[in-house]
Tab-separated table of C-alpha atoms and ligand atoms in Angstrom:
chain	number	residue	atom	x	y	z
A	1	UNK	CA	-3.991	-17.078	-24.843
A	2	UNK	CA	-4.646	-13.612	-24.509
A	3	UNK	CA	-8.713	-14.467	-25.583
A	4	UNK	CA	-8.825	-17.574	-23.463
A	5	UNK	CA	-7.923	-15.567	-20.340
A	6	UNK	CA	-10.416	-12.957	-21.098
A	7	UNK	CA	-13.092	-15.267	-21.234
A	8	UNK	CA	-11.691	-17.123	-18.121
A	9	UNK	CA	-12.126	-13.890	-16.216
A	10	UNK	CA	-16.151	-13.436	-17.507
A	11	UNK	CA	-16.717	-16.686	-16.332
A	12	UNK	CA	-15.273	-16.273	-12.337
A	13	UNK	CA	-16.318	-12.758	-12.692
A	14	UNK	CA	-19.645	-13.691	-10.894
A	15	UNK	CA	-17.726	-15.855	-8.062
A	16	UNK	CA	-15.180	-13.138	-7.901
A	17	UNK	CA	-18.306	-10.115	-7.034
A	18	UNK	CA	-19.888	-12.495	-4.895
A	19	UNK	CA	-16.772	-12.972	-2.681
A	20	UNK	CA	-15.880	-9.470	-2.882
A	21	UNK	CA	-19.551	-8.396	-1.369
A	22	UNK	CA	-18.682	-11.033	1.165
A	23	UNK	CA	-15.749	-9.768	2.492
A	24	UNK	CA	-16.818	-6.471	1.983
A	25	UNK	CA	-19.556	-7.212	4.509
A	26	UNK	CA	-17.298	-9.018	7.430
A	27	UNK	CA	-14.382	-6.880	7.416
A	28	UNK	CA	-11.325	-7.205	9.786
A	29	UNK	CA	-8.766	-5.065	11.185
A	30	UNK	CA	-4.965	-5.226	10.330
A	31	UNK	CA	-3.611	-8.613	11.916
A	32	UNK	CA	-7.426	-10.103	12.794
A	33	UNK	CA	-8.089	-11.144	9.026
A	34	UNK	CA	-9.067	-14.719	10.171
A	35	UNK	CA	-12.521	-14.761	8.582
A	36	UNK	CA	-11.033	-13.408	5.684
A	37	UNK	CA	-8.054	-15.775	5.834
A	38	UNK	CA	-10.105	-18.536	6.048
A	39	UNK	CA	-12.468	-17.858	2.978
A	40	UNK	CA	-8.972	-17.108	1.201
A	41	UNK	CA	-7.697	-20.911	2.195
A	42	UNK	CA	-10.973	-22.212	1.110
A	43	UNK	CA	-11.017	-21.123	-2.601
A	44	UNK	CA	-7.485	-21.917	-2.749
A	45	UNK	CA	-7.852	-25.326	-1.342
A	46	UNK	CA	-10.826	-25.842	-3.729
A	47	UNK	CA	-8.270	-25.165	-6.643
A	48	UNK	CA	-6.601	-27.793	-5.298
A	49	UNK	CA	-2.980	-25.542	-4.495
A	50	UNK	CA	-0.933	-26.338	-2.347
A	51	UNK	CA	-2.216	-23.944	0.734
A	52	UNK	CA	0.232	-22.469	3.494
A	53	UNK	CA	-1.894	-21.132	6.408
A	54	UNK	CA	-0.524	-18.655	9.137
A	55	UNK	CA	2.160	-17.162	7.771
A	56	UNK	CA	2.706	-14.566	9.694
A	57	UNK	CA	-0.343	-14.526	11.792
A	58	UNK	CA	-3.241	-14.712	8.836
A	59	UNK	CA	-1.362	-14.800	6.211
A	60	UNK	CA	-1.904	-17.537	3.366
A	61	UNK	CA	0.546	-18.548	0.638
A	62	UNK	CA	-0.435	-20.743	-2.058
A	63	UNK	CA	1.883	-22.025	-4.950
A	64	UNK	CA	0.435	-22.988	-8.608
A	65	UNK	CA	2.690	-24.378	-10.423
A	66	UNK	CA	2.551	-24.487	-14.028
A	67	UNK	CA	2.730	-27.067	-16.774
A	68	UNK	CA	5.949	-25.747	-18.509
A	69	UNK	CA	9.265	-24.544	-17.271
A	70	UNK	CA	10.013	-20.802	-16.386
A	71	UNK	CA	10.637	-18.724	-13.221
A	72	UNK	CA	8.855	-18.551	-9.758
A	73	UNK	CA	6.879	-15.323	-9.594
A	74	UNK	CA	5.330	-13.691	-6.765
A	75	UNK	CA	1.946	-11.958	-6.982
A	76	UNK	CA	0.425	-10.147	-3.397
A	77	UNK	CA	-2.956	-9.465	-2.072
A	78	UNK	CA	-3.586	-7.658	0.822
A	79	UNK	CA	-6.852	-8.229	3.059
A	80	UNK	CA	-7.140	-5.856	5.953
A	81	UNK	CA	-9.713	-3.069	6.506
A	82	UNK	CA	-9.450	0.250	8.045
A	83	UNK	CA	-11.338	1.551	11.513
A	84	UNK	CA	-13.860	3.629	9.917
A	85	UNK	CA	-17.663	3.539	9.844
A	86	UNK	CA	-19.150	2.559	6.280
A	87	UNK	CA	-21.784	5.215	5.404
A	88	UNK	CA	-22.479	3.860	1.520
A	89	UNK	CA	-26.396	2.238	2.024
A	90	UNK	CA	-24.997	-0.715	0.357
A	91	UNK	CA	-26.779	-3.802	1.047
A	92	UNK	CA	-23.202	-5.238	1.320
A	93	UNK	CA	-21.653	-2.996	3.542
A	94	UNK	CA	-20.170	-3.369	6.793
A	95	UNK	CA	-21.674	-5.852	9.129
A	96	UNK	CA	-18.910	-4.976	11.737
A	97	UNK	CA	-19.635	-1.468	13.422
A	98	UNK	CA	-16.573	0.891	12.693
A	99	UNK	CA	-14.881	-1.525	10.309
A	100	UNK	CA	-14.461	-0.724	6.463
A	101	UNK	CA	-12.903	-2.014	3.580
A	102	UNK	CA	-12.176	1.656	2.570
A	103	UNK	CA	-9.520	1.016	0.978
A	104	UNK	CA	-10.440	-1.732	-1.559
A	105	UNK	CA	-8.344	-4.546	-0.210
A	106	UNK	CA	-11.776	-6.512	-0.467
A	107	UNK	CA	-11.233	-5.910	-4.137
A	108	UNK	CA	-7.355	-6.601	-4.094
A	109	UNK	CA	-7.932	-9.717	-2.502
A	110	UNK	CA	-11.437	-11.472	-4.852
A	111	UNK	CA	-9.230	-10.006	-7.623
A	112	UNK	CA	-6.326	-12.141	-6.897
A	113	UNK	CA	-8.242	-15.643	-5.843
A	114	UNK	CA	-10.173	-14.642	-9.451
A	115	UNK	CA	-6.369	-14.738	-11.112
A	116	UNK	CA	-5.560	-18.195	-9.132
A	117	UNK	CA	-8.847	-19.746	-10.787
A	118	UNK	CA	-7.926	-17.992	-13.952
A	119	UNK	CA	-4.234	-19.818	-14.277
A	120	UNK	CA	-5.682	-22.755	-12.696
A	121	UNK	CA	-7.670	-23.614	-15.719
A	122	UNK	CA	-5.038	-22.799	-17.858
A	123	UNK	CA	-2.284	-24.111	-15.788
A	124	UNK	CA	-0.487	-26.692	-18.732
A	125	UNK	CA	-0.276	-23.449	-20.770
A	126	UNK	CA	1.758	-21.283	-17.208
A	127	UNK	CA	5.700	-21.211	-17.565
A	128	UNK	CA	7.148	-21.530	-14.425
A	129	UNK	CA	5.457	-21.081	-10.632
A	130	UNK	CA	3.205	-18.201	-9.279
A	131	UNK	CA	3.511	-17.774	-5.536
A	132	UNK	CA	0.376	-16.090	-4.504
A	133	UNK	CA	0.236	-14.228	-1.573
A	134	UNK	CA	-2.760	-12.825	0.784
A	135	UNK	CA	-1.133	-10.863	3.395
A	136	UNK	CA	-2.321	-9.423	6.237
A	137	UNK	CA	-2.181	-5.976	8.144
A	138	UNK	CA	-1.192	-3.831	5.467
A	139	UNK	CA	-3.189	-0.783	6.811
A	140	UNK	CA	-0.499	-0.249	9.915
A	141	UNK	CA	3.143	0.402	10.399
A	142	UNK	CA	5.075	-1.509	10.535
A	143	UNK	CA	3.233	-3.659	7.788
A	144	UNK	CA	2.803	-7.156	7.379
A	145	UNK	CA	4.610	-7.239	3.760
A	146	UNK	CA	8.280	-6.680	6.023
A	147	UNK	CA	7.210	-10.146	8.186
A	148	UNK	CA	6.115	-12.106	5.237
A	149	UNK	CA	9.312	-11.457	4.086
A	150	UNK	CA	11.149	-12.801	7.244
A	151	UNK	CA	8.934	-15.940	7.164
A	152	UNK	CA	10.297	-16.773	3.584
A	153	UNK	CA	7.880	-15.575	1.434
A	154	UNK	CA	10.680	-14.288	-1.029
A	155	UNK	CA	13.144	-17.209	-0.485
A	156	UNK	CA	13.470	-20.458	-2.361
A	157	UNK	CA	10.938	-23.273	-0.857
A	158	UNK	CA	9.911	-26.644	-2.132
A	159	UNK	CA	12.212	-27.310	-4.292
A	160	UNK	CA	10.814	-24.003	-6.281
A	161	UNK	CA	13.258	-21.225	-6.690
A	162	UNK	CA	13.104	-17.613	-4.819
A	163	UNK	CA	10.603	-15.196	-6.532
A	164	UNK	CA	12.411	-13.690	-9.524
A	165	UNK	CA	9.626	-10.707	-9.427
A	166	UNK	CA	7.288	-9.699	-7.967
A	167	UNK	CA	3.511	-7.943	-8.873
A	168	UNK	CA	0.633	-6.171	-6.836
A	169	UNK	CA	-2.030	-3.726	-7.563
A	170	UNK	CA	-4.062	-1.107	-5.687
A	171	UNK	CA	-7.568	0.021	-6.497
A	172	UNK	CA	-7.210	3.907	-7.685
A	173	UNK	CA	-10.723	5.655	-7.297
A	174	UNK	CA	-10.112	8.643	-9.864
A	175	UNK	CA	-8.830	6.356	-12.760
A	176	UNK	CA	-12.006	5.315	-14.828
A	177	UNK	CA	-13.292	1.298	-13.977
A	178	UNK	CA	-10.531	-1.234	-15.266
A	179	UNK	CA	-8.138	1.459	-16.861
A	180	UNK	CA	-4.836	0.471	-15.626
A	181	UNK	CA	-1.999	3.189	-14.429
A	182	UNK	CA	1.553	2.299	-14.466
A	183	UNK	CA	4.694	3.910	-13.289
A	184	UNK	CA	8.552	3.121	-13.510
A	185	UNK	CA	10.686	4.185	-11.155
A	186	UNK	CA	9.510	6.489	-7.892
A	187	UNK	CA	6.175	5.774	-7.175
A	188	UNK	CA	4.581	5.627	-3.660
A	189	UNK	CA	6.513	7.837	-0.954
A	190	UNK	CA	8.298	6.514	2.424
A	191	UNK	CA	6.189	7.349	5.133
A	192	UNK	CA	7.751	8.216	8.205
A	193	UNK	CA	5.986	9.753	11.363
A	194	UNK	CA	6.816	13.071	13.272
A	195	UNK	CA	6.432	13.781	16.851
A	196	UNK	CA	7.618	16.697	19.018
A	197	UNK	CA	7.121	17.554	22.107
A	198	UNK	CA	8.416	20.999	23.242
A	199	UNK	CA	8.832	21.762	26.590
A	200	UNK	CA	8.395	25.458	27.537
A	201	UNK	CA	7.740	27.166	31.541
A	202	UNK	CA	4.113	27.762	32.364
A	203	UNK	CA	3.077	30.854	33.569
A	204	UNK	CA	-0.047	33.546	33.109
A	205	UNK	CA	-0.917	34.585	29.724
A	206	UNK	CA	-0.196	38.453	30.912
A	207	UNK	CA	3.238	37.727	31.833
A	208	UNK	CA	5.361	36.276	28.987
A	209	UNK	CA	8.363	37.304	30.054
A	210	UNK	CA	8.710	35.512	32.947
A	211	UNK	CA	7.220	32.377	31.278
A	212	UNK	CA	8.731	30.366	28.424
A	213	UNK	CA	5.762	29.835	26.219
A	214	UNK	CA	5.827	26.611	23.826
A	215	UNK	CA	2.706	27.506	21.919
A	216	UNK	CA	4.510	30.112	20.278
A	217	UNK	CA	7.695	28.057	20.005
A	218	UNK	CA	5.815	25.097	18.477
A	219	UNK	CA	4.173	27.856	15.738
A	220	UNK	CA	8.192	28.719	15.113
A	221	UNK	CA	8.718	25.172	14.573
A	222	UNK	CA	5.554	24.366	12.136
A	223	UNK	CA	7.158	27.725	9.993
A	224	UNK	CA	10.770	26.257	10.139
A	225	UNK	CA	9.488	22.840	9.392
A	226	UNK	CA	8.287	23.798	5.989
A	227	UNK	CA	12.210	25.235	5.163
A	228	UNK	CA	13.152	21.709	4.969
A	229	UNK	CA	11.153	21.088	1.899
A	230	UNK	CA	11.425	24.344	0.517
A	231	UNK	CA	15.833	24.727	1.095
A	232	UNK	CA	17.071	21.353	1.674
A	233	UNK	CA	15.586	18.984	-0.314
A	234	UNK	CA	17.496	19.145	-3.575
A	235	UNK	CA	14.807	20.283	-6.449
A	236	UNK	CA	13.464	17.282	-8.190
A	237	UNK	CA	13.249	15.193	-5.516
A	238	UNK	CA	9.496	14.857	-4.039
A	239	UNK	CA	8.920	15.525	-0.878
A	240	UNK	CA	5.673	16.722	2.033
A	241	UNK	CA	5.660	17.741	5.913
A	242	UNK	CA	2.535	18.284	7.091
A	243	UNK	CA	2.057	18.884	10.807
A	244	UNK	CA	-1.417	17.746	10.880
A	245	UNK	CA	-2.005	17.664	14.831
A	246	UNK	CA	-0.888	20.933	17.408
A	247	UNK	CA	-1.842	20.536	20.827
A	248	UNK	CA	-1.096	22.775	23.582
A	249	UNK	CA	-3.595	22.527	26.756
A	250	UNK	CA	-3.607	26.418	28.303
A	251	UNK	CA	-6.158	28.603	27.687
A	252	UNK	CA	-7.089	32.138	27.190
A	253	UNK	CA	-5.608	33.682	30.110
A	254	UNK	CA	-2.740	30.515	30.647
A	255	UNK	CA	0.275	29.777	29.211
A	256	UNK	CA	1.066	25.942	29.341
A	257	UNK	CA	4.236	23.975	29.897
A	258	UNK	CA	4.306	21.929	26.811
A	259	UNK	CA	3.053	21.960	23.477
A	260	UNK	CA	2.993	18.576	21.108
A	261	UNK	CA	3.286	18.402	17.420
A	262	UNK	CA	2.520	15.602	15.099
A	263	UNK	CA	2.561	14.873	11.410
A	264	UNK	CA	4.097	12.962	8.456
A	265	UNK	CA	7.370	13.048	6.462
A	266	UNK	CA	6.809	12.062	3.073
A	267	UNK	CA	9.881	11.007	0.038
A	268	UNK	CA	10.158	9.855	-3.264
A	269	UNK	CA	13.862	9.042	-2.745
A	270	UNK	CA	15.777	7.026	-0.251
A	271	UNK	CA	18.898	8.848	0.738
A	272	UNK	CA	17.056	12.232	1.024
A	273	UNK	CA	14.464	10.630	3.400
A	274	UNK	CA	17.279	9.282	6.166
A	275	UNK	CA	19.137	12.718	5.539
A	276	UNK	CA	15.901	14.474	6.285
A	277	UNK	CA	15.918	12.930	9.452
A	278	UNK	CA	18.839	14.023	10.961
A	279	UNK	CA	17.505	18.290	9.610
A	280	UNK	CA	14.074	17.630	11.267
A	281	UNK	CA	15.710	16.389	14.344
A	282	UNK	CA	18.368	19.371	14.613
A	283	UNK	CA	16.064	21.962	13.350
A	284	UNK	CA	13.685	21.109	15.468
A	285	UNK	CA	15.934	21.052	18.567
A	286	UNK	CA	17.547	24.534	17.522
A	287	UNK	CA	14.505	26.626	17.187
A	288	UNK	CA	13.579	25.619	20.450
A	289	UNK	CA	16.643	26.541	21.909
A	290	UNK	CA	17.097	29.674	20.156
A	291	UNK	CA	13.751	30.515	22.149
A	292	UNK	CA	15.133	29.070	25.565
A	293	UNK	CA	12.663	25.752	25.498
A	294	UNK	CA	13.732	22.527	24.632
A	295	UNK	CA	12.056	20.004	22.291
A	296	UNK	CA	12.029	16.002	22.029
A	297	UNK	CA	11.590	14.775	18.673
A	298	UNK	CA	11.212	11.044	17.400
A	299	UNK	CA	10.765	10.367	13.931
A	300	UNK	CA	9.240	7.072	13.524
A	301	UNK	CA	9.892	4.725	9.981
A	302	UNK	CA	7.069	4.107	7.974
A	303	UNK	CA	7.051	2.212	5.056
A	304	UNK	CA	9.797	2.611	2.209
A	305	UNK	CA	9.854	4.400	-0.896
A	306	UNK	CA	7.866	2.264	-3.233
A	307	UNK	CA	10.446	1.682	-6.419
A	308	UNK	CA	9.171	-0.288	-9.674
A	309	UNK	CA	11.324	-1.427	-11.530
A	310	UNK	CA	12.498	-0.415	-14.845
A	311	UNK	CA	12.494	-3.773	-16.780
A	312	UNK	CA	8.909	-5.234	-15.321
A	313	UNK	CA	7.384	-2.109	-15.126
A	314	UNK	CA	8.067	-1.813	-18.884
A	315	UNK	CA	6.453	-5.580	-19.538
A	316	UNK	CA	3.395	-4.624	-17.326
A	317	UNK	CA	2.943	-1.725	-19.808
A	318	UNK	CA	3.435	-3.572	-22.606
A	319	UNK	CA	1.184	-6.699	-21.338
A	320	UNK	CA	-1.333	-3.694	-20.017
A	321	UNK	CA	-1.487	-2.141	-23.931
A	322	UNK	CA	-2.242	-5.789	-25.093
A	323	UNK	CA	-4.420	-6.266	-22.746
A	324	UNK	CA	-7.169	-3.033	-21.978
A	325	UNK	CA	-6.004	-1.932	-24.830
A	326	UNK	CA	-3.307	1.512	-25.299
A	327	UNK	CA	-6.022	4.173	-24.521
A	328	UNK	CA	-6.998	2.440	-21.068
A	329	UNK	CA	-3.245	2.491	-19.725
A	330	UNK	CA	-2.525	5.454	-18.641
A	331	UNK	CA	0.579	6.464	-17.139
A	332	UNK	CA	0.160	7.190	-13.225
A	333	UNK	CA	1.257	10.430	-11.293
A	334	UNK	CA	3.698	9.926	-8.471
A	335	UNK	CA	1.067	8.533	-5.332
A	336	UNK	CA	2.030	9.789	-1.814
A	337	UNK	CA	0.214	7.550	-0.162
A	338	UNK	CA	2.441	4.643	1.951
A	339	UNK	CA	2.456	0.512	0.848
A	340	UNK	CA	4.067	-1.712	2.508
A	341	UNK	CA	4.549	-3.564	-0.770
A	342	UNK	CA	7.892	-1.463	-1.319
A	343	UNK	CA	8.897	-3.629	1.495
A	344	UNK	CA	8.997	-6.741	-1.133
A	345	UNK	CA	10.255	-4.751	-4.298
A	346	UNK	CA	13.471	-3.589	-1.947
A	347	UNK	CA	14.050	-7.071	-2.344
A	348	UNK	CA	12.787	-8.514	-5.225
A	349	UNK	CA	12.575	-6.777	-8.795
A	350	UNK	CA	8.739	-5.860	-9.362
A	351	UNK	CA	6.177	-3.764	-10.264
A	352	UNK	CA	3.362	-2.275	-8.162
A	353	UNK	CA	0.267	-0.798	-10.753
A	354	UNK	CA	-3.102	0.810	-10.320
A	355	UNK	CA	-6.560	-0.472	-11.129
A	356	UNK	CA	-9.320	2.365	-11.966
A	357	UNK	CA	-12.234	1.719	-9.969
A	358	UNK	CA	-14.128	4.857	-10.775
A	359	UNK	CA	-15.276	6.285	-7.177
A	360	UNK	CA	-16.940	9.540	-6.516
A	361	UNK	CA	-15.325	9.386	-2.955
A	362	UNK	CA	-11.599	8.755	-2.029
A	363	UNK	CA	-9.718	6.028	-0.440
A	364	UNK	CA	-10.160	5.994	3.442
A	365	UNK	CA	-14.199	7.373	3.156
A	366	UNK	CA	-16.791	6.385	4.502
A	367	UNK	CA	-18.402	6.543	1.237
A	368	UNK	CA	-15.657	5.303	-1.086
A	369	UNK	CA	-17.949	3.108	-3.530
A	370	UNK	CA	-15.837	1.233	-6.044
A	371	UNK	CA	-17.208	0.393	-9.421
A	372	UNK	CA	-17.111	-4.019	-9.453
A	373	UNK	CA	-17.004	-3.875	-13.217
A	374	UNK	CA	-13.151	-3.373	-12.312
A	375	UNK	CA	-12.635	-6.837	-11.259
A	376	UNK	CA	-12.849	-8.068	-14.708
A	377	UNK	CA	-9.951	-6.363	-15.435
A	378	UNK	CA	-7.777	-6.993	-12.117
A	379	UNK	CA	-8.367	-10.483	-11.959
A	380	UNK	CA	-7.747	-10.875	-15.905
A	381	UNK	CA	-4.685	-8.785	-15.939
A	382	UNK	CA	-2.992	-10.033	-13.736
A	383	UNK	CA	-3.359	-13.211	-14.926
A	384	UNK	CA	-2.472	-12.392	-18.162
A	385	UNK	CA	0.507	-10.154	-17.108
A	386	UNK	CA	2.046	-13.430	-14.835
A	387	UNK	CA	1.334	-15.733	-17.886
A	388	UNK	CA	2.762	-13.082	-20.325
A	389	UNK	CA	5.726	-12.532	-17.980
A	390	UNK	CA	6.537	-16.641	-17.799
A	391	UNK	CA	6.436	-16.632	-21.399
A	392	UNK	CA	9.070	-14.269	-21.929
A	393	UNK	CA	11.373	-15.463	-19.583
A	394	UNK	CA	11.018	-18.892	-21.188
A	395	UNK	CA	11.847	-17.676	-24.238
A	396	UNK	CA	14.968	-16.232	-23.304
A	397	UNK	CA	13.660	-12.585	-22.501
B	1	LIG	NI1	-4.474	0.139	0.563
């Protein structure tokens, strides 16, 4: 099966580059993917699935089912693109001034129709039912994966039982084109939101004393922040504040009133991250009382940590050594980047895994140029890894 899927994913290979350049050139923003959605629906339709359509705004979930008993599987795509200006000279890129798909859901989502045509042709040989799902708005809190959820994307339908696990993948620019990195446990941080405002007395710069000044209690702040990481997170438990935006409107010879702070709270574990809340908030409030201002903060949730599972993580390895081969799965460093896809694997056992695209330039550039070549690989994979997966579980693994 392995060889027949390999040479299923040459063949779409062409389709599945053609679509990508496509999308890549009519981007949308999170929760406008309607172009996209459509073209989705369209090669799913032609496949002759059975094609949901506005789930959840654009969303689009299809169902193949297969030609021999086994378990309902769900395998995600996501399709929006970020608000920046492309600035690769492509003769694909960005039709749609400020748009981007800088962070290769373009890829994500060609990839994933290429596995549905994949499985389609080969669907007597496909234990059980895949679930395939293109969601939308990915790129912004509070993430479309969390609504998918509520509109039953994880829950029994059609006489089909609920999703026993579920897969994704995300294009990763410094792994070499179609390597494939894979992580158990931990893997993509929570991403929660920090914003303080501190609220000092204004006054002129030459008389401090009779002023409150929250530019230099918003510096005490940024300094006590970091304590947080550095004495209360226990060690071995990953974990970032940055304060990425300070902005206090005086001037040279003015003190201002207020002074705002803004950055990110990052975790690789659950419990810490809500705990961490409740030090940021009373730290926070404390150091600007200890200076005689006051201080609002709100800590708003991102996404969840992302968690892979032990048990599916450790098929996808072994279906990713069978597959690329042992030298081109490589075992993936912790990624502090936010997905909304932890969203699905709080609920349903899964396992979330990189695809090396080979860029010079990072996710969220301008010039972030993915290697194509790598869609051989995603598409194939993953078709292999749902097939491999159904077999297993058929056979009483
Ligand atoms: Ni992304």
């Amino acid at each position: 099966m392995i060889d027949a899927i390999k040479a299923a994913a040459d063949d779409v290979y062409p389709e599945v580059v053609a679509l990508r350049r496509a999308l890549h050139r009519h981007p949308e923003l999170s929760g406008e993917e309607d172009e996209t959605a459509r073209r989705v629906a369209d090669w799913l339709e032609d496949l002759g699935l059975d094609v949901h359509t506005g789930v959840y705004g654009t969303g689009v979930v299809a169902t193949l089912e297969g030609g021999e008993p086994g378990p309902t599987l769900l395998l995600r795509a996501d399709m929006d693109a970020l608000p920046i200006r492309e600035d690769t000279g492509l003769d694909f890129a960005s039709a749609n001034e400020g748009v981007m798909h800088a962070c290769g859901h373009d890829l994500h989502t060609a990839s994933l129709l290429g596995t549905a045509t994949i499985l389609a042709a080969h669907r007597e040989q496909v234990h059980g039912q895949l679930r395939l799902c293109f969601q939308p708005h990915e790129e912004r809190i509070p993430g479309g994966a969390k609504f998918m959820i509520e509109h039953g994307v994880l829950d029994a339908a059609n006489g089909m039982p609920a999703p026993e696990a579920a897969f994704g993948q995300h294009v990763k620019p410094d792994l070499p084109p179609g390597t494939l990195g894979v992580r158990p446990g931990g893997f993509m941080a929570s991403t929660d939101e920090v914003y303080v405002t501190v609220q000092g007395t204004g006054g002129h710069a030459a008389d401090p004393h009779q002023a409150v000044d929250p530019v230099y209690v918003a510096s005490e702040i940024v300094g006590a922040l970091q304590s947080i990481v550095s004495r209360r997170c226990p060690p071995g438990v990953p974990s970032v504040l940055t304060i990425g935006r300070l902005v206090a409107d005086g001037a040279t010879n003015v003190i201002p009133d207020t002074a705002r702070l803004e950055g990110t709270f990052r975790a690789m574990d659950e419990e810490w991250r809500f705990r961490a809340h409740g030090l940021i908030r009373q730290l926070v409030r404390r150091t600007a009382e200890a200076h005689g201002a006051t201080a609002e903060v709100e800590v708003r949730e991102g996404y969840p940590v992302l968690h892979n599972d032990e048990t599916t993580t450790a098929l996808v390895q072994k279906a990713a050594r069978e597959y690329v081969g042992p030298e081109r799965m490589v075992d993936a460093d912790r990624w502090f980047a936010g997905e909304d896809f932890a969203y699905i694997l709080q609920k349903c056992p899964g396992t979330f895994y990189q695809l090396g695209v080979g860029s010079e330039h990072g996710l969220h550039t301008a010039q972030f140029d993915p290697d194509e070549a790598a869609l051989r690989t995603g598409a194939g994979f993953m078709a292999y890894l749902a097939w491999r997966y159904g077999r297993a579980r058929a056979q009483g693994g």
